[in-house]
mmCIF file of C-alpha atoms in Angstrom:
data_model
loop_
_atom_site.group_PDB
_atom_site.id
_atom_site.type_symbol
_atom_site.label_atom_id
_atom_site.label_comp_id
_atom_site.label_asym_id
_atom_site.label_seq_id
_atom_site.Cartn_x
_atom_site.Cartn_y
_atom_site.Cartn_z
ATOM 1 C CA MET A 1 -16.500 34.891 -16.938
ATOM 2 C CA ARG A 2 -19.254 32.630 -15.341
ATOM 3 C CA ARG A 3 -18.846 30.176 -18.374
ATOM 4 C CA LEU A 4 -15.050 30.268 -18.031
ATOM 5 C CA ARG A 5 -15.251 29.333 -14.004
ATOM 6 C CA ALA A 6 -17.854 26.604 -14.953
ATOM 7 C CA TYR A 7 -15.615 25.026 -18.171
ATOM 8 C CA PHE A 8 -12.430 25.361 -15.494
ATOM 9 C CA LEU A 9 -13.916 23.228 -12.990
ATOM 10 C CA THR A 10 -15.788 20.483 -14.614
ATOM 11 C CA GLY A 11 -12.451 20.383 -16.725
ATOM 12 C CA LEU A 12 -10.456 20.090 -13.123
ATOM 13 C CA LEU A 13 -13.116 17.270 -11.729
ATOM 14 C CA THR A 14 -12.573 15.267 -14.999
ATOM 15 C CA LEU A 15 -8.733 15.564 -14.798
ATOM 16 C CA LEU A 16 -8.378 15.022 -11.052
ATOM 17 C CA PRO A 17 -9.098 11.246 -10.867
ATOM 18 C CA ILE A 18 -7.045 11.029 -14.347
ATOM 19 C CA TRP A 19 -3.925 13.061 -12.165
ATOM 20 C CA LEU A 20 -4.848 10.505 -9.175
ATOM 21 C CA VAL A 21 -4.434 7.490 -11.392
ATOM 22 C CA TRP A 22 -0.961 8.498 -12.829
ATOM 23 C CA ILE A 23 0.385 9.548 -9.462
ATOM 24 C CA VAL A 24 -0.290 6.028 -8.411
ATOM 25 C CA PHE A 25 1.121 4.347 -11.209
ATOM 26 C CA LYS A 26 3.732 6.454 -11.773
ATOM 27 C CA PHE A 27 4.734 5.545 -8.080
ATOM 28 C CA VAL A 28 4.114 2.178 -8.829
ATOM 29 C CA LEU A 29 6.292 2.200 -12.183
ATOM 30 C CA GLY A 30 9.020 4.034 -10.248
ATOM 31 C CA LEU A 31 9.710 1.393 -7.574
ATOM 32 C CA LEU A 32 9.416 -0.954 -10.630
ATOM 33 C CA LYS A 33 12.305 0.722 -12.319
ATOM 34 C CA ASP A 34 14.188 1.257 -9.487
ATOM 35 C CA MET A 35 14.495 -2.534 -8.647
ATOM 36 C CA SER A 36 16.257 -3.066 -11.961
ATOM 37 C CA GLN A 37 17.752 -0.091 -13.159
ATOM 38 C CA PRO A 38 21.162 -0.849 -12.125
ATOM 39 C CA VAL A 39 21.580 -3.964 -13.576
ATOM 40 C CA VAL A 40 19.899 -3.259 -16.928
ATOM 41 C CA ALA A 41 21.644 -0.002 -17.226
ATOM 42 C CA PRO A 42 25.151 -1.401 -18.020
ATOM 43 C CA VAL A 43 23.659 -4.310 -19.959
ATOM 44 C CA SER A 44 21.618 -2.162 -22.561
ATOM 45 C CA ALA A 45 24.844 -0.346 -22.678
ATOM 46 C CA ARG A 46 27.181 -2.747 -23.536
ATOM 47 C CA LEU A 47 24.324 -4.315 -26.044
ATOM 48 C CA ALA A 48 24.384 -0.800 -27.739
ATOM 49 C CA ALA A 49 27.846 -0.535 -27.933
ATOM 50 C CA ALA A 50 28.448 -3.811 -29.515
ATOM 51 C CA HIS A 51 25.928 -3.578 -32.369
ATOM 52 C CA PRO A 52 25.195 -0.041 -32.345
ATOM 53 C CA GLU A 53 23.750 -0.201 -35.995
ATOM 54 C CA TRP A 54 20.829 -2.578 -34.462
ATOM 55 C CA LEU A 55 21.009 -2.410 -30.918
ATOM 56 C CA GLY A 56 22.132 1.091 -30.428
ATOM 57 C CA TRP A 57 18.308 2.342 -28.916
ATOM 58 C CA VAL A 58 18.354 0.007 -26.200
ATOM 59 C CA ASP A 59 20.442 2.708 -24.526
ATOM 60 C CA ASP A 60 18.123 5.380 -24.742
ATOM 61 C CA PRO A 61 16.237 6.281 -21.387
ATOM 62 C CA TRP A 62 12.933 5.440 -22.433
ATOM 63 C CA ALA A 63 13.915 1.551 -23.345
ATOM 64 C CA GLN A 64 16.039 1.273 -20.126
ATOM 65 C CA SER A 65 13.136 2.172 -18.082
ATOM 66 C CA ALA A 66 11.127 -0.385 -19.834
ATOM 67 C CA PHE A 67 13.471 -2.928 -19.817
ATOM 68 C CA ALA A 68 14.068 -2.516 -16.248
ATOM 69 C CA ILE A 69 10.236 -2.353 -15.455
ATOM 70 C CA ALA A 70 9.714 -5.716 -17.492
ATOM 71 C CA ALA A 71 12.264 -7.313 -15.522
ATOM 72 C CA THR A 72 11.184 -6.735 -12.424
ATOM 73 C CA ILE A 73 7.898 -7.601 -13.380
ATOM 74 C CA ILE A 74 9.071 -10.997 -14.371
ATOM 75 C CA VAL A 75 11.380 -11.392 -11.397
ATOM 76 C CA ILE A 76 8.370 -10.704 -8.821
ATOM 77 C CA ILE A 77 5.953 -13.175 -11.180
ATOM 78 C CA ALA A 78 9.109 -15.856 -10.765
ATOM 79 C CA VAL A 79 9.863 -15.330 -7.343
ATOM 80 C CA GLY A 80 5.876 -16.350 -6.959
ATOM 81 C CA ALA A 81 5.745 -19.425 -8.800
ATOM 82 C CA LEU A 82 8.921 -20.327 -6.909
ATOM 83 C CA ALA A 83 7.382 -19.630 -3.475
ATOM 84 C CA ARG A 84 4.425 -21.845 -4.226
ATOM 85 C CA ARG A 85 7.055 -24.884 -4.988
ATOM 86 C CA VAL A 86 8.571 -26.793 -1.855
ATOM 87 C CA ALA A 87 12.322 -25.945 -3.103
ATOM 88 C CA GLY A 88 11.104 -22.400 -3.102
ATOM 89 C CA GLN A 89 9.790 -22.611 0.411
ATOM 90 C CA GLN A 90 13.329 -24.195 1.620
ATOM 91 C CA LEU A 91 14.965 -21.023 -0.581
ATOM 92 C CA LEU A 92 13.012 -18.681 1.176
ATOM 93 C CA ARG A 93 13.249 -20.005 4.850
ATOM 94 C CA TRP A 94 16.864 -19.965 4.261
ATOM 95 C CA PHE A 95 17.201 -16.316 3.365
ATOM 96 C CA GLU A 96 15.010 -15.518 6.415
ATOM 97 C CA GLY A 97 17.099 -17.330 8.433
ATOM 98 C CA LEU A 98 19.895 -15.114 7.048
ATOM 99 C CA ILE A 99 18.498 -11.783 6.856
ATOM 100 C CA ALA A 100 17.745 -12.749 10.562
ATOM 101 C CA ARG A 101 20.997 -12.561 11.643
ATOM 102 C CA VAL A 102 21.878 -8.925 10.687
ATOM 103 C CA PRO A 103 20.183 -6.894 13.335
ATOM 104 C CA LEU A 104 18.467 -4.337 11.619
ATOM 105 C CA ALA A 105 17.371 -6.161 8.486
ATOM 106 C CA SER A 106 15.921 -8.820 10.617
ATOM 107 C CA THR A 107 13.634 -6.031 12.451
ATOM 108 C CA VAL A 108 12.687 -4.032 9.297
ATOM 109 C CA TYR A 109 12.120 -7.579 7.066
ATOM 110 C CA GLY A 110 10.511 -9.332 9.965
ATOM 111 C CA SER A 111 7.850 -6.155 10.759
ATOM 112 C CA ALA A 112 7.235 -5.807 6.889
ATOM 113 C CA ARG A 113 6.552 -9.698 7.054
ATOM 114 C CA LYS A 114 4.045 -10.212 9.456
ATOM 115 C CA LEU A 115 1.980 -6.833 8.633
ATOM 116 C CA LEU A 116 1.699 -8.235 5.290
ATOM 117 C CA ASP A 117 0.663 -11.714 6.313
ATOM 118 C CA LEU A 118 -1.812 -9.695 9.055
ATOM 119 C CA LEU A 119 -3.408 -8.110 6.348
ATOM 120 C CA GLN A 120 -4.192 -10.945 4.087
ATOM 121 C CA THR A 121 -6.188 -13.187 7.195
ATOM 122 C CA LYS A 122 -9.060 -12.408 8.974
ATOM 123 C CA PRO A 123 -8.846 -11.289 12.409
ATOM 124 C CA ASP A 124 -10.073 -12.986 15.643
ATOM 125 C CA GLY A 125 -12.294 -10.919 17.740
ATOM 126 C CA THR A 126 -11.683 -7.417 16.311
ATOM 127 C CA GLN A 127 -12.778 -5.995 12.909
ATOM 128 C CA ARG A 128 -9.763 -5.508 10.865
ATOM 129 C CA VAL A 129 -10.845 -2.469 8.879
ATOM 130 C CA VAL A 130 -12.256 0.037 11.306
ATOM 131 C CA LEU A 131 -12.588 3.681 12.018
ATOM 132 C CA ILE A 132 -11.210 5.810 14.426
ATOM 133 C CA ASP A 133 -11.322 9.720 15.781
ATOM 134 C CA PHE A 134 -8.780 11.402 14.123
ATOM 135 C CA PRO A 135 -7.362 13.977 14.377
ATOM 136 C CA HIS A 136 -10.582 14.838 16.381
ATOM 137 C CA ARG A 137 -13.759 13.399 17.897
ATOM 138 C CA GLU A 138 -15.981 15.054 14.802
ATOM 139 C CA MET A 139 -13.728 13.630 12.298
ATOM 140 C CA LYS A 140 -12.943 9.629 11.176
ATOM 141 C CA CYS A 141 -9.880 7.848 9.716
ATOM 142 C CA VAL A 142 -10.136 4.523 7.981
ATOM 143 C CA GLY A 143 -7.291 2.290 9.641
ATOM 144 C CA PHE A 144 -6.428 -1.443 10.017
ATOM 145 C CA VAL A 145 -6.626 -3.351 13.324
ATOM 146 C CA THR A 146 -2.457 -4.765 13.254
ATOM 147 C CA ARG A 147 -2.661 -6.046 16.752
ATOM 148 C CA VAL A 148 -4.885 -6.082 20.208
ATOM 149 C CA ILE A 149 -2.737 -5.587 23.094
ATOM 150 C CA ARG A 150 -3.618 -4.994 26.684
ATOM 151 C CA GLU A 151 -3.221 -1.884 29.280
ATOM 152 C CA GLU A 152 -0.829 -2.112 32.065
ATOM 153 C CA GLY A 153 -1.925 -2.416 35.157
ATOM 154 C CA THR A 154 -5.970 -2.286 34.354
ATOM 155 C CA GLY A 155 -5.891 -4.851 31.455
ATOM 156 C CA ARG A 156 -8.141 -2.569 29.560
ATOM 157 C CA GLU A 157 -7.741 -3.939 25.793
ATOM 158 C CA LEU A 158 -5.796 -1.696 23.115
ATOM 159 C CA ALA A 159 -5.689 -1.978 19.531
ATOM 160 C CA ALA A 160 -3.121 -1.077 17.317
ATOM 161 C CA VAL A 161 -4.327 1.013 14.271
ATOM 162 C CA TYR A 162 -1.995 1.824 11.055
ATOM 163 C CA VAL A 163 -3.770 4.382 9.215
ATOM 164 C CA PRO A 164 -2.602 4.869 5.871
ATOM 165 C CA THR A 165 -2.273 8.286 4.030
ATOM 166 C CA THR A 166 -4.415 9.292 0.742
ATOM 167 C CA PRO A 167 -3.299 8.478 -2.573
ATOM 168 C CA ASN A 168 -0.271 6.949 -1.107
ATOM 169 C CA PRO A 169 -0.829 4.070 1.655
ATOM 170 C CA THR A 170 2.473 3.054 1.740
ATOM 171 C CA SER A 171 3.241 5.811 4.709
ATOM 172 C CA GLY A 172 0.728 6.547 7.440
ATOM 173 C CA TYR A 173 0.532 6.546 11.193
ATOM 174 C CA LEU A 174 0.430 4.359 13.606
ATOM 175 C CA GLU A 175 -2.130 5.239 16.539
ATOM 176 C CA ILE A 176 -2.927 3.255 19.837
ATOM 177 C CA VAL A 177 -6.584 3.332 20.378
ATOM 178 C CA PRO A 178 -8.842 1.350 23.161
ATOM 179 C CA VAL A 179 -10.909 -1.255 21.607
ATOM 180 C CA ASP A 180 -14.219 0.327 22.608
ATOM 181 C CA LYS A 181 -13.694 3.519 21.080
ATOM 182 C CA LEU A 182 -13.485 1.901 17.412
ATOM 183 C CA THR A 183 -16.155 1.873 14.714
ATOM 184 C CA PRO A 184 -16.110 -1.408 13.288
ATOM 185 C CA THR A 185 -17.058 -1.743 9.639
ATOM 186 C CA ASP A 186 -18.108 -4.713 7.487
ATOM 187 C CA TRP A 187 -15.322 -3.608 4.848
ATOM 188 C CA SER A 188 -12.578 -5.918 3.100
ATOM 189 C CA VAL A 189 -9.242 -4.449 3.171
ATOM 190 C CA ASP A 190 -9.129 -4.355 -0.755
ATOM 191 C CA GLU A 191 -12.602 -2.194 -0.354
ATOM 192 C CA ALA A 192 -10.673 0.019 2.373
ATOM 193 C CA MET A 193 -7.482 0.130 0.334
ATOM 194 C CA ALA A 194 -9.706 1.535 -2.847
ATOM 195 C CA PHE A 195 -11.563 4.035 -0.503
ATOM 196 C CA ILE A 196 -8.066 5.115 0.151
ATOM 197 C CA ILE A 197 -6.125 5.371 -2.630
ATOM 198 C CA SER A 198 -9.466 7.112 -4.627
ATOM 199 C CA GLY A 199 -9.338 9.441 -1.922
ATOM 200 C CA GLY A 200 -13.209 8.447 -1.227
ATOM 201 C CA ALA A 201 -14.423 8.494 -4.908
ATOM 202 C CA VAL A 202 -14.377 4.618 -4.823
ATOM 203 C CA SER A 203 -16.705 3.927 -1.685
ATOM 204 C CA PRO A 204 -19.981 1.942 -0.448
ATOM 205 C CA GLU A 205 -23.300 3.782 -0.214
ATOM 206 C CA THR A 206 -23.476 3.656 3.304
ATOM 207 C CA MET A 207 -20.767 3.665 5.636
ATOM 208 C CA PRO A 208 -20.579 3.473 9.644
ATOM 209 C CA PHE A 209 -19.407 6.667 12.072
ATOM 210 C CA ASP A 210 -20.991 6.432 15.265
ATOM 211 C CA ARG A 211 -19.827 3.604 17.692
ATOM 212 C CA PRO A 212 -22.373 0.798 18.162
ATOM 213 C CA PRO A 213 -23.793 1.379 22.045
ATOM 214 C CA PRO A 214 -22.209 -1.078 24.168
ATOM 215 C CA ALA A 215 -23.744 -4.537 24.477
ATOM 216 C CA ARG A 216 -26.443 -4.257 27.941
ATOM 217 C CA ASP A 217 -26.359 -7.395 30.084
#
């Protein structure tokens, strides 16, 4: 029984990273497939019906999924290439102006756009990747400072910190934390995301935990 338990634990620890990669990979593939599936499915069905002897296989679910993923990747690359050109930037501004006229869509699009742009730029004054006391003082969470605001009345600096969840960082919590309660890190956004998605398996050798003492005048 001891040997079986040892084998089971070794196998579990061996398969756990593979399972984690599969969860993230499956999530990303699902998003890519769902974006193009409504267009790819009827087209593949028509091709299969028109030429069943040659293209009957394109109507299979696995083929539709593969075509949908490939189509989404091609569209993303094409949009990225177009966005780097003047015509693409003008088209993007026109699209953003159109979205701005739709109340709910403008709020969602504008907020998501600002968050992505913010994470790609260097902060000024406050470190982007920080640790906060959550859910209590003796535990820390990795978070991203998205904005620094001031408390009404006292003028104290408060940080809006997005705390992503593991292994899916697209969901998480928004915490309002006093700036003097943040534990700064020297991590980049990419390093922090790797740490979060891997469940802590991909991490530097050392990291801060306690906040640095306040500077004395």
